[in-house]
CSV table of C-alpha atoms in Angstrom, one decimal:
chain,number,residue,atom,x,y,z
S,1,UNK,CA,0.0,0.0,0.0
S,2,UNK,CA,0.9,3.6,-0.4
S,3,UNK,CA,2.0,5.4,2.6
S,4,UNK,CA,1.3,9.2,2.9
S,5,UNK,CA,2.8,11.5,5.7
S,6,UNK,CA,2.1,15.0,6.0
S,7,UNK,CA,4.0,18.0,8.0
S,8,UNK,CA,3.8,19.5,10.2
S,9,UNK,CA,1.4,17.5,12.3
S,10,UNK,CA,-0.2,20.9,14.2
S,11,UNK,CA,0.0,24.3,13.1
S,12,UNK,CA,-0.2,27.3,14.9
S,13,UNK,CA,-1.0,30.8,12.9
S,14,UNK,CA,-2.9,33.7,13.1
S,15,UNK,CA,-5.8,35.1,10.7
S,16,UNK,CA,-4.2,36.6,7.6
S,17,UNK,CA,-1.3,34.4,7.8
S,18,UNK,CA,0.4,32.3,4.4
S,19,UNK,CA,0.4,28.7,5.7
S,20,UNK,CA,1.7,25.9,3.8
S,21,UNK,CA,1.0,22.0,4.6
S,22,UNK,CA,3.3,19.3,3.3
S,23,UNK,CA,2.3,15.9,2.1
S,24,UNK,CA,4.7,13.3,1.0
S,25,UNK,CA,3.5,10.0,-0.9
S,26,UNK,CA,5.9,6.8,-0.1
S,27,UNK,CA,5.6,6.0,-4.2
S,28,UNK,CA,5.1,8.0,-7.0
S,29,UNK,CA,1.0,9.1,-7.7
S,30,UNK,CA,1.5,11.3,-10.5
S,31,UNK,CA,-1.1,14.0,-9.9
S,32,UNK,CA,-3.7,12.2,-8.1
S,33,UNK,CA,-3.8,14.1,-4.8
S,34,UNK,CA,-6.8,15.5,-3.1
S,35,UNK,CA,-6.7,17.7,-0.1
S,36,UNK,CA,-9.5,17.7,2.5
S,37,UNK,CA,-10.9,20.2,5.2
S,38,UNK,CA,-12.5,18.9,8.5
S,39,UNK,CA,-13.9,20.6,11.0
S,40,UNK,CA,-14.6,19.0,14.8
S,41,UNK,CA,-17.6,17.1,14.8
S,42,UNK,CA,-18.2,17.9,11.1
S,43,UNK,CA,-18.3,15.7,7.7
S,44,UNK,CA,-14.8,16.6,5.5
S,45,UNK,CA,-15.2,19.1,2.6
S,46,UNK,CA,-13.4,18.5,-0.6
S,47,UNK,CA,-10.9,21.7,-1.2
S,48,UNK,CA,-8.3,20.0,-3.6
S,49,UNK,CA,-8.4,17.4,-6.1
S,50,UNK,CA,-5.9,16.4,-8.5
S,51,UNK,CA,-3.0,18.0,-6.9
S,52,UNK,CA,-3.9,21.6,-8.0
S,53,UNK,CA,-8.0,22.0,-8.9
S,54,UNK,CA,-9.9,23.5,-7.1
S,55,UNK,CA,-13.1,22.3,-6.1
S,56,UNK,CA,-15.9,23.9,-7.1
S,57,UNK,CA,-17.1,26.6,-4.0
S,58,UNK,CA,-14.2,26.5,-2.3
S,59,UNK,CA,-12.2,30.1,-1.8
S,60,UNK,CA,-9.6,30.5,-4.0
S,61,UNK,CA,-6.9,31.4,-0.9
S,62,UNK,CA,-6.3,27.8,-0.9
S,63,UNK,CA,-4.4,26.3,-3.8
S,64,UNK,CA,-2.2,23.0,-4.2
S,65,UNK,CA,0.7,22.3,-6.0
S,66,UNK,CA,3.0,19.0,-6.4
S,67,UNK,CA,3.0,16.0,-8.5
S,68,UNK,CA,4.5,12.6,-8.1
S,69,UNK,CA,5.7,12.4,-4.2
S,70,UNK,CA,5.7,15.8,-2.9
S,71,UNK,CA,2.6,17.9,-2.7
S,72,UNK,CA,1.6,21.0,-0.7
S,73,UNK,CA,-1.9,22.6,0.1
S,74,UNK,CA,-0.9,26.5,1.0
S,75,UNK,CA,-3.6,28.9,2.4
S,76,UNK,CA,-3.2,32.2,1.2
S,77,UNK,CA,-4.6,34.7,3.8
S,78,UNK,CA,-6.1,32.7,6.9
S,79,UNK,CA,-9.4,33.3,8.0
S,80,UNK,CA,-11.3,32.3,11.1
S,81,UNK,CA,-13.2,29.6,9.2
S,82,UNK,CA,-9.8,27.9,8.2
S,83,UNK,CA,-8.7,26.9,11.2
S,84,UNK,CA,-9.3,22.8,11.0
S,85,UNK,CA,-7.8,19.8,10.4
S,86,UNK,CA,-6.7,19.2,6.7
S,87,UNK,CA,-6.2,15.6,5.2
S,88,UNK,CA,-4.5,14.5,2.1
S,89,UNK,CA,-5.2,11.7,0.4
S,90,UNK,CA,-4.1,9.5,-2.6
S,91,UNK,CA,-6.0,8.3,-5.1
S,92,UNK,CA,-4.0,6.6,-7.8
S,93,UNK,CA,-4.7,3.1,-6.4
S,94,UNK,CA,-7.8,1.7,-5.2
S,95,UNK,CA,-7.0,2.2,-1.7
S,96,UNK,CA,-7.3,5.7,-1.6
S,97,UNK,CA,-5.0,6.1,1.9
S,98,UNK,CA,-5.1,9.6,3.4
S,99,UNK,CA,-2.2,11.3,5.1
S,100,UNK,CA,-2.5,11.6,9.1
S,101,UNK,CA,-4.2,14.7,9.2
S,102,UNK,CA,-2.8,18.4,10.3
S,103,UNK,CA,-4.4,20.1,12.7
S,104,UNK,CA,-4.3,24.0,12.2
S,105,UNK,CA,-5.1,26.2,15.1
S,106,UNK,CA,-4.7,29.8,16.2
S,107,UNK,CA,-2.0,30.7,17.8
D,1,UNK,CA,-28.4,20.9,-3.2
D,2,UNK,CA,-26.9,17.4,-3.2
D,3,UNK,CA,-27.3,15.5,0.1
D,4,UNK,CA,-25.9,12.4,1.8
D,5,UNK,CA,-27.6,10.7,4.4
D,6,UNK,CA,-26.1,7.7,6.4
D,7,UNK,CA,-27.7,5.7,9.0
D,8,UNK,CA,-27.6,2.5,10.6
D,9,UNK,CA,-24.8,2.7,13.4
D,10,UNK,CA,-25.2,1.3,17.1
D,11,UNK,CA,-23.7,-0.4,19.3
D,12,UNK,CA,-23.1,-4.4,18.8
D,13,UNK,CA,-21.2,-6.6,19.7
D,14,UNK,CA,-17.8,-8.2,18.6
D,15,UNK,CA,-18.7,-10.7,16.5
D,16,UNK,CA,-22.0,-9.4,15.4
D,17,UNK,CA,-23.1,-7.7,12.1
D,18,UNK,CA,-24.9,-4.7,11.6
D,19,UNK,CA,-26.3,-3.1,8.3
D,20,UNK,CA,-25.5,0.7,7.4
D,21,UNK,CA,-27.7,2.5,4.6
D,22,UNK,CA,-26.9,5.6,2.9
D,23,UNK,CA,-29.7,7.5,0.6
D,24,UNK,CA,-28.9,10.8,-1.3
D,25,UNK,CA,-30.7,13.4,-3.2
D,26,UNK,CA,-30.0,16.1,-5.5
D,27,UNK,CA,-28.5,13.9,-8.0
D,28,UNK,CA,-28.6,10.7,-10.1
D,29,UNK,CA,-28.2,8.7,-8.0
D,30,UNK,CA,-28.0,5.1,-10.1
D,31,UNK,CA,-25.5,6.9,-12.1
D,32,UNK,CA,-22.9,7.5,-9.7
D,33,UNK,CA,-20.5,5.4,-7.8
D,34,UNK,CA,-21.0,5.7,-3.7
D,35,UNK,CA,-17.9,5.3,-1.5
D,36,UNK,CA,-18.0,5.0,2.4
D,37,UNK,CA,-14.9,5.8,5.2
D,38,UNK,CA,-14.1,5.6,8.5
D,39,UNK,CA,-12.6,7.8,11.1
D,40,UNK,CA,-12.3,5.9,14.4
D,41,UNK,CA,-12.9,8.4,17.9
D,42,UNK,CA,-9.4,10.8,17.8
D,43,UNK,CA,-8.0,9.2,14.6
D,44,UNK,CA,-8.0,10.1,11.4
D,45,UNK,CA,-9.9,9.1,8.0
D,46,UNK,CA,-9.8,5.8,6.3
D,47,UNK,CA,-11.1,4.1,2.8
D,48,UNK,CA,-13.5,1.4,3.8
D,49,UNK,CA,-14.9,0.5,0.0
D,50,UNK,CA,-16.6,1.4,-3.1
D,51,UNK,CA,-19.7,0.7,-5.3
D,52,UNK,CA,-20.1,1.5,-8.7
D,53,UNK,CA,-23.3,2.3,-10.6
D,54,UNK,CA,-24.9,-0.6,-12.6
D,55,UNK,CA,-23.3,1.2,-15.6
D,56,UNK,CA,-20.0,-0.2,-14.5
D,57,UNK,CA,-21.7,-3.8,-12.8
D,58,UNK,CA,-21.8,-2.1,-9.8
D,59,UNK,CA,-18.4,-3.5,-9.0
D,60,UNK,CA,-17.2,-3.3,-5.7
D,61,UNK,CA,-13.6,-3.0,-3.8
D,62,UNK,CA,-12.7,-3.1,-0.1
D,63,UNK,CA,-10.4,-2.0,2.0
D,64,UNK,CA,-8.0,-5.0,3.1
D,65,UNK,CA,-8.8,-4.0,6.9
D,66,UNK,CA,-12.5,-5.2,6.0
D,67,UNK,CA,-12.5,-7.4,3.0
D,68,UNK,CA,-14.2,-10.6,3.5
D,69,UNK,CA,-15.9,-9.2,6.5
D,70,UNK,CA,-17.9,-5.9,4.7
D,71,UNK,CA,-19.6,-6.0,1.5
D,72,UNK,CA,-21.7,-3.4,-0.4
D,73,UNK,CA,-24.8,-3.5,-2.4
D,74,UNK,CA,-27.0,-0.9,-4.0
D,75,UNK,CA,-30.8,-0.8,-4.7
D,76,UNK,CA,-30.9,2.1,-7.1
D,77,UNK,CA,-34.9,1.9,-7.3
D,78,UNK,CA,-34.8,3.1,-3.6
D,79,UNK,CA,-31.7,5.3,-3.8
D,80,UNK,CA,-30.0,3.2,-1.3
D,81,UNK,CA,-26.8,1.9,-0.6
D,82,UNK,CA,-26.0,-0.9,2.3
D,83,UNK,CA,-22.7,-1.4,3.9
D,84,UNK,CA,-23.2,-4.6,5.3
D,85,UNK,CA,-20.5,-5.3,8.1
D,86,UNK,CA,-20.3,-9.5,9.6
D,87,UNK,CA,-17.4,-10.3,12.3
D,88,UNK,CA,-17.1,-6.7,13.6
D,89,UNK,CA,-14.1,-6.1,15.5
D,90,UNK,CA,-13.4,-3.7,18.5
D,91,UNK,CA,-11.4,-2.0,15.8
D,92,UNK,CA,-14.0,-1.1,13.9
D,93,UNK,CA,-15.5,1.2,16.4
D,94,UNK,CA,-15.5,4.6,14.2
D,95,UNK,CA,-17.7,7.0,12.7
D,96,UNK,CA,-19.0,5.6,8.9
D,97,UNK,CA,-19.4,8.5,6.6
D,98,UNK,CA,-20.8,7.5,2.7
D,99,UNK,CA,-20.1,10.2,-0.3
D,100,UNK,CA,-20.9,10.5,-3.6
D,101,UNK,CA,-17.6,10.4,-5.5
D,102,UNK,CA,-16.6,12.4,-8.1
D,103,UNK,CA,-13.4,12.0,-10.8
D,104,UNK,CA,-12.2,8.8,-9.0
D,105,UNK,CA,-14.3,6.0,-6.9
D,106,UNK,CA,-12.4,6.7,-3.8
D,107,UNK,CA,-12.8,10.5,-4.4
D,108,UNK,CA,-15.0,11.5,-1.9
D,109,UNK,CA,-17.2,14.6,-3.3
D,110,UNK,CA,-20.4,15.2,-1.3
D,111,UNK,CA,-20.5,13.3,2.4
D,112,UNK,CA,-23.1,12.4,4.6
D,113,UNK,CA,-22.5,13.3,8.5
D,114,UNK,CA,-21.9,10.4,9.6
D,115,UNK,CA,-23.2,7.3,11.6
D,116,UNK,CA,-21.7,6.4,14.6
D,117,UNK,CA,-20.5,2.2,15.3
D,118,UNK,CA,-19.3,0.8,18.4
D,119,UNK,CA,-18.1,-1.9,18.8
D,120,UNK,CA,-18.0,-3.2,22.7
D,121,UNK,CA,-19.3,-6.1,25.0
Protein backbone atom coordinates (compact mmCIF):
# COMPACT_ATOMS: atom_id res chain seq x y z
CA UNK A 1 0.00 0.00 0.00
CA UNK A 2 0.94 3.65 -0.39
CA UNK A 3 1.96 5.44 2.61
CA UNK A 4 1.26 9.23 2.90
CA UNK A 5 2.76 11.53 5.66
CA UNK A 6 2.07 14.96 5.99
CA UNK A 7 3.98 18.03 7.99
CA UNK A 8 3.79 19.53 10.24
CA UNK A 9 1.37 17.48 12.34
CA UNK A 10 -0.20 20.87 14.16
CA UNK A 11 0.01 24.27 13.08
CA UNK A 12 -0.23 27.34 14.86
CA UNK A 13 -1.04 30.77 12.85
CA UNK A 14 -2.92 33.72 13.13
CA UNK A 15 -5.84 35.07 10.71
CA UNK A 16 -4.23 36.59 7.59
CA UNK A 17 -1.32 34.42 7.81
CA UNK A 18 0.36 32.27 4.36
CA UNK A 19 0.43 28.74 5.69
CA UNK A 20 1.71 25.92 3.80
CA UNK A 21 0.97 22.05 4.64
CA UNK A 22 3.28 19.32 3.28
CA UNK A 23 2.31 15.93 2.13
CA UNK A 24 4.71 13.26 0.97
CA UNK A 25 3.53 9.96 -0.90
CA UNK A 26 5.92 6.83 -0.12
CA UNK A 27 5.63 6.02 -4.24
CA UNK A 28 5.10 7.97 -7.03
CA UNK A 29 1.00 9.11 -7.71
CA UNK A 30 1.47 11.34 -10.50
CA UNK A 31 -1.12 13.98 -9.89
CA UNK A 32 -3.66 12.20 -8.06
CA UNK A 33 -3.85 14.07 -4.77
CA UNK A 34 -6.80 15.47 -3.09
CA UNK A 35 -6.72 17.67 -0.06
CA UNK A 36 -9.54 17.66 2.47
CA UNK A 37 -10.87 20.17 5.22
CA UNK A 38 -12.47 18.88 8.49
CA UNK A 39 -13.93 20.62 10.96
CA UNK A 40 -14.58 19.05 14.80
CA UNK A 41 -17.61 17.12 14.83
CA UNK A 42 -18.16 17.93 11.12
CA UNK A 43 -18.26 15.74 7.70
CA UNK A 44 -14.77 16.61 5.50
CA UNK A 45 -15.18 19.05 2.62
CA UNK A 46 -13.43 18.47 -0.57
CA UNK A 47 -10.88 21.70 -1.16
CA UNK A 48 -8.31 19.95 -3.62
CA UNK A 49 -8.45 17.37 -6.07
CA UNK A 50 -5.93 16.36 -8.49
CA UNK A 51 -3.02 18.04 -6.87
CA UNK A 52 -3.86 21.57 -7.95
CA UNK A 53 -7.98 21.96 -8.89
CA UNK A 54 -9.87 23.45 -7.12
CA UNK A 55 -13.10 22.35 -6.05
CA UNK A 56 -15.86 23.86 -7.07
CA UNK A 57 -17.14 26.61 -4.02
CA UNK A 58 -14.19 26.48 -2.29
CA UNK A 59 -12.21 30.07 -1.83
CA UNK A 60 -9.55 30.54 -4.02
CA UNK A 61 -6.94 31.39 -0.87
CA UNK A 62 -6.29 27.82 -0.92
CA UNK A 63 -4.37 26.28 -3.82
CA UNK A 64 -2.24 22.97 -4.24
CA UNK A 65 0.70 22.27 -6.04
CA UNK A 66 2.96 19.00 -6.37
CA UNK A 67 3.02 15.96 -8.53
CA UNK A 68 4.54 12.62 -8.13
CA UNK A 69 5.68 12.41 -4.18
CA UNK A 70 5.67 15.84 -2.90
CA UNK A 71 2.65 17.87 -2.70
CA UNK A 72 1.61 21.01 -0.69
CA UNK A 73 -1.87 22.59 0.13
CA UNK A 74 -0.93 26.52 0.99
CA UNK A 75 -3.62 28.90 2.43
CA UNK A 76 -3.20 32.24 1.19
CA UNK A 77 -4.59 34.72 3.80
CA UNK A 78 -6.10 32.69 6.86
CA UNK A 79 -9.40 33.33 8.04
CA UNK A 80 -11.27 32.26 11.08
CA UNK A 81 -13.25 29.61 9.24
CA UNK A 82 -9.80 27.85 8.19
CA UNK A 83 -8.71 26.93 11.22
CA UNK A 84 -9.33 22.78 11.00
CA UNK A 85 -7.80 19.83 10.39
CA UNK A 86 -6.66 19.21 6.70
CA UNK A 87 -6.21 15.63 5.16
CA UNK A 88 -4.47 14.53 2.06
CA UNK A 89 -5.24 11.65 0.35
CA UNK A 90 -4.15 9.54 -2.64
CA UNK A 91 -6.02 8.28 -5.12
CA UNK A 92 -4.05 6.59 -7.81
CA UNK A 93 -4.75 3.14 -6.43
CA UNK A 94 -7.83 1.69 -5.25
CA UNK A 95 -6.98 2.24 -1.71
CA UNK A 96 -7.26 5.69 -1.62
CA UNK A 97 -5.01 6.10 1.95
CA UNK A 98 -5.10 9.57 3.41
CA UNK A 99 -2.24 11.25 5.12
CA UNK A 100 -2.47 11.58 9.08
CA UNK A 101 -4.19 14.74 9.22
CA UNK A 102 -2.76 18.44 10.28
CA UNK A 103 -4.43 20.11 12.72
CA UNK A 104 -4.34 23.97 12.21
CA UNK A 105 -5.05 26.23 15.14
CA UNK A 106 -4.73 29.76 16.15
CA UNK A 107 -1.95 30.72 17.76
CA UNK B 1 -28.43 20.87 -3.22
CA UNK B 2 -26.93 17.44 -3.16
CA UNK B 3 -27.30 15.52 0.12
CA UNK B 4 -25.87 12.40 1.82
CA UNK B 5 -27.57 10.65 4.44
CA UNK B 6 -26.12 7.69 6.37
CA UNK B 7 -27.71 5.65 9.05
CA UNK B 8 -27.63 2.53 10.60
CA UNK B 9 -24.83 2.71 13.38
CA UNK B 10 -25.18 1.32 17.15
CA UNK B 11 -23.70 -0.41 19.29
CA UNK B 12 -23.06 -4.38 18.77
CA UNK B 13 -21.21 -6.61 19.71
CA UNK B 14 -17.81 -8.22 18.57
CA UNK B 15 -18.66 -10.72 16.53
CA UNK B 16 -21.96 -9.43 15.45
CA UNK B 17 -23.13 -7.73 12.06
CA UNK B 18 -24.89 -4.72 11.65
CA UNK B 19 -26.35 -3.06 8.26
CA UNK B 20 -25.54 0.74 7.39
CA UNK B 21 -27.72 2.54 4.60
CA UNK B 22 -26.91 5.64 2.92
CA UNK B 23 -29.67 7.48 0.58
CA UNK B 24 -28.93 10.78 -1.28
CA UNK B 25 -30.70 13.42 -3.15
CA UNK B 26 -29.99 16.07 -5.53
CA UNK B 27 -28.45 13.91 -8.04
CA UNK B 28 -28.63 10.66 -10.13
CA UNK B 29 -28.24 8.65 -8.02
CA UNK B 30 -28.00 5.10 -10.12
CA UNK B 31 -25.47 6.93 -12.14
CA UNK B 32 -22.89 7.45 -9.70
CA UNK B 33 -20.51 5.43 -7.82
CA UNK B 34 -20.99 5.70 -3.67
CA UNK B 35 -17.92 5.25 -1.52
CA UNK B 36 -18.02 5.03 2.39
CA UNK B 37 -14.88 5.76 5.21
CA UNK B 38 -14.06 5.63 8.45
CA UNK B 39 -12.65 7.78 11.11
CA UNK B 40 -12.34 5.88 14.42
CA UNK B 41 -12.85 8.44 17.91
CA UNK B 42 -9.35 10.82 17.76
CA UNK B 43 -8.00 9.18 14.60
CA UNK B 44 -8.04 10.13 11.36
CA UNK B 45 -9.85 9.11 8.03
CA UNK B 46 -9.81 5.81 6.31
CA UNK B 47 -11.12 4.12 2.79
CA UNK B 48 -13.49 1.36 3.75
CA UNK B 49 -14.86 0.52 -0.04
CA UNK B 50 -16.59 1.44 -3.14
CA UNK B 51 -19.71 0.66 -5.30
CA UNK B 52 -20.12 1.51 -8.71
CA UNK B 53 -23.33 2.32 -10.56
CA UNK B 54 -24.93 -0.59 -12.57
CA UNK B 55 -23.30 1.24 -15.64
CA UNK B 56 -20.00 -0.23 -14.48
CA UNK B 57 -21.73 -3.79 -12.82
CA UNK B 58 -21.77 -2.13 -9.80
CA UNK B 59 -18.36 -3.45 -9.01
CA UNK B 60 -17.18 -3.25 -5.71
CA UNK B 61 -13.55 -3.00 -3.81
CA UNK B 62 -12.71 -3.09 -0.09
CA UNK B 63 -10.36 -2.03 2.01
CA UNK B 64 -8.03 -4.98 3.12
CA UNK B 65 -8.81 -3.99 6.93
CA UNK B 66 -12.54 -5.18 6.05
CA UNK B 67 -12.53 -7.44 2.99
CA UNK B 68 -14.23 -10.57 3.55
CA UNK B 69 -15.95 -9.17 6.48
CA UNK B 70 -17.94 -5.91 4.74
CA UNK B 71 -19.65 -6.00 1.50
CA UNK B 72 -21.69 -3.38 -0.42
CA UNK B 73 -24.81 -3.45 -2.38
CA UNK B 74 -27.04 -0.88 -4.01
CA UNK B 75 -30.85 -0.80 -4.67
CA UNK B 76 -30.94 2.09 -7.09
CA UNK B 77 -34.89 1.94 -7.26
CA UNK B 78 -34.75 3.08 -3.62
CA UNK B 79 -31.67 5.32 -3.82
CA UNK B 80 -29.98 3.17 -1.32
CA UNK B 81 -26.76 1.91 -0.62
CA UNK B 82 -25.97 -0.93 2.32
CA UNK B 83 -22.72 -1.38 3.87
CA UNK B 84 -23.21 -4.61 5.35
CA UNK B 85 -20.46 -5.26 8.11
CA UNK B 86 -20.34 -9.45 9.59
CA UNK B 87 -17.45 -10.27 12.28
CA UNK B 88 -17.14 -6.67 13.59
CA UNK B 89 -14.09 -6.13 15.54
CA UNK B 90 -13.41 -3.74 18.47
CA UNK B 91 -11.36 -2.01 15.81
CA UNK B 92 -13.98 -1.12 13.87
CA UNK B 93 -15.50 1.24 16.37
CA UNK B 94 -15.47 4.63 14.25
CA UNK B 95 -17.75 7.02 12.72
CA UNK B 96 -19.00 5.64 8.91
CA UNK B 97 -19.41 8.45 6.59
CA UNK B 98 -20.84 7.47 2.68
CA UNK B 99 -20.08 10.15 -0.28
CA UNK B 100 -20.88 10.45 -3.64
CA UNK B 101 -17.56 10.39 -5.46
CA UNK B 102 -16.57 12.39 -8.06
CA UNK B 103 -13.45 11.96 -10.78
CA UNK B 104 -12.25 8.78 -8.96
CA UNK B 105 -14.33 6.05 -6.91
CA UNK B 106 -12.42 6.70 -3.84
CA UNK B 107 -12.79 10.51 -4.43
CA UNK B 108 -14.99 11.54 -1.87
CA UNK B 109 -17.19 14.60 -3.28
CA UNK B 110 -20.37 15.23 -1.25
CA UNK B 111 -20.50 13.29 2.39
CA UNK B 112 -23.15 12.43 4.59
CA UNK B 113 -22.52 13.30 8.46
CA UNK B 114 -21.87 10.36 9.60
CA UNK B 115 -23.19 7.26 11.64
CA UNK B 116 -21.71 6.44 14.62
CA UNK B 117 -20.52 2.23 15.27
CA UNK B 118 -19.27 0.77 18.39
CA UNK B 119 -18.13 -1.90 18.79
CA UNK B 120 -17.97 -3.24 22.69
CA UNK B 121 -19.32 -6.12 24.98
Amino acid sequence: DIQMTQSPSTLSASVGDRVTITCRASQSIGPWLAWYQQRPGKAPNLLIYKASFLESGVPSRFSGSGSGTEFTLTISSLQPDDFATYYCQQYDTYAGTFGPGTKLDIK
Amino acid sequence: EVRVVESGGGLVQPGRSLRLSCTGSGFTFGENTLAWFRQAPGKGLEWVGFIKSKTYGEATQYAAAVKDRFSLSRDDSKNFVYLQMNGLKIEDTAVYYCARTLRSPNLGGSWGQGTLVTVSS
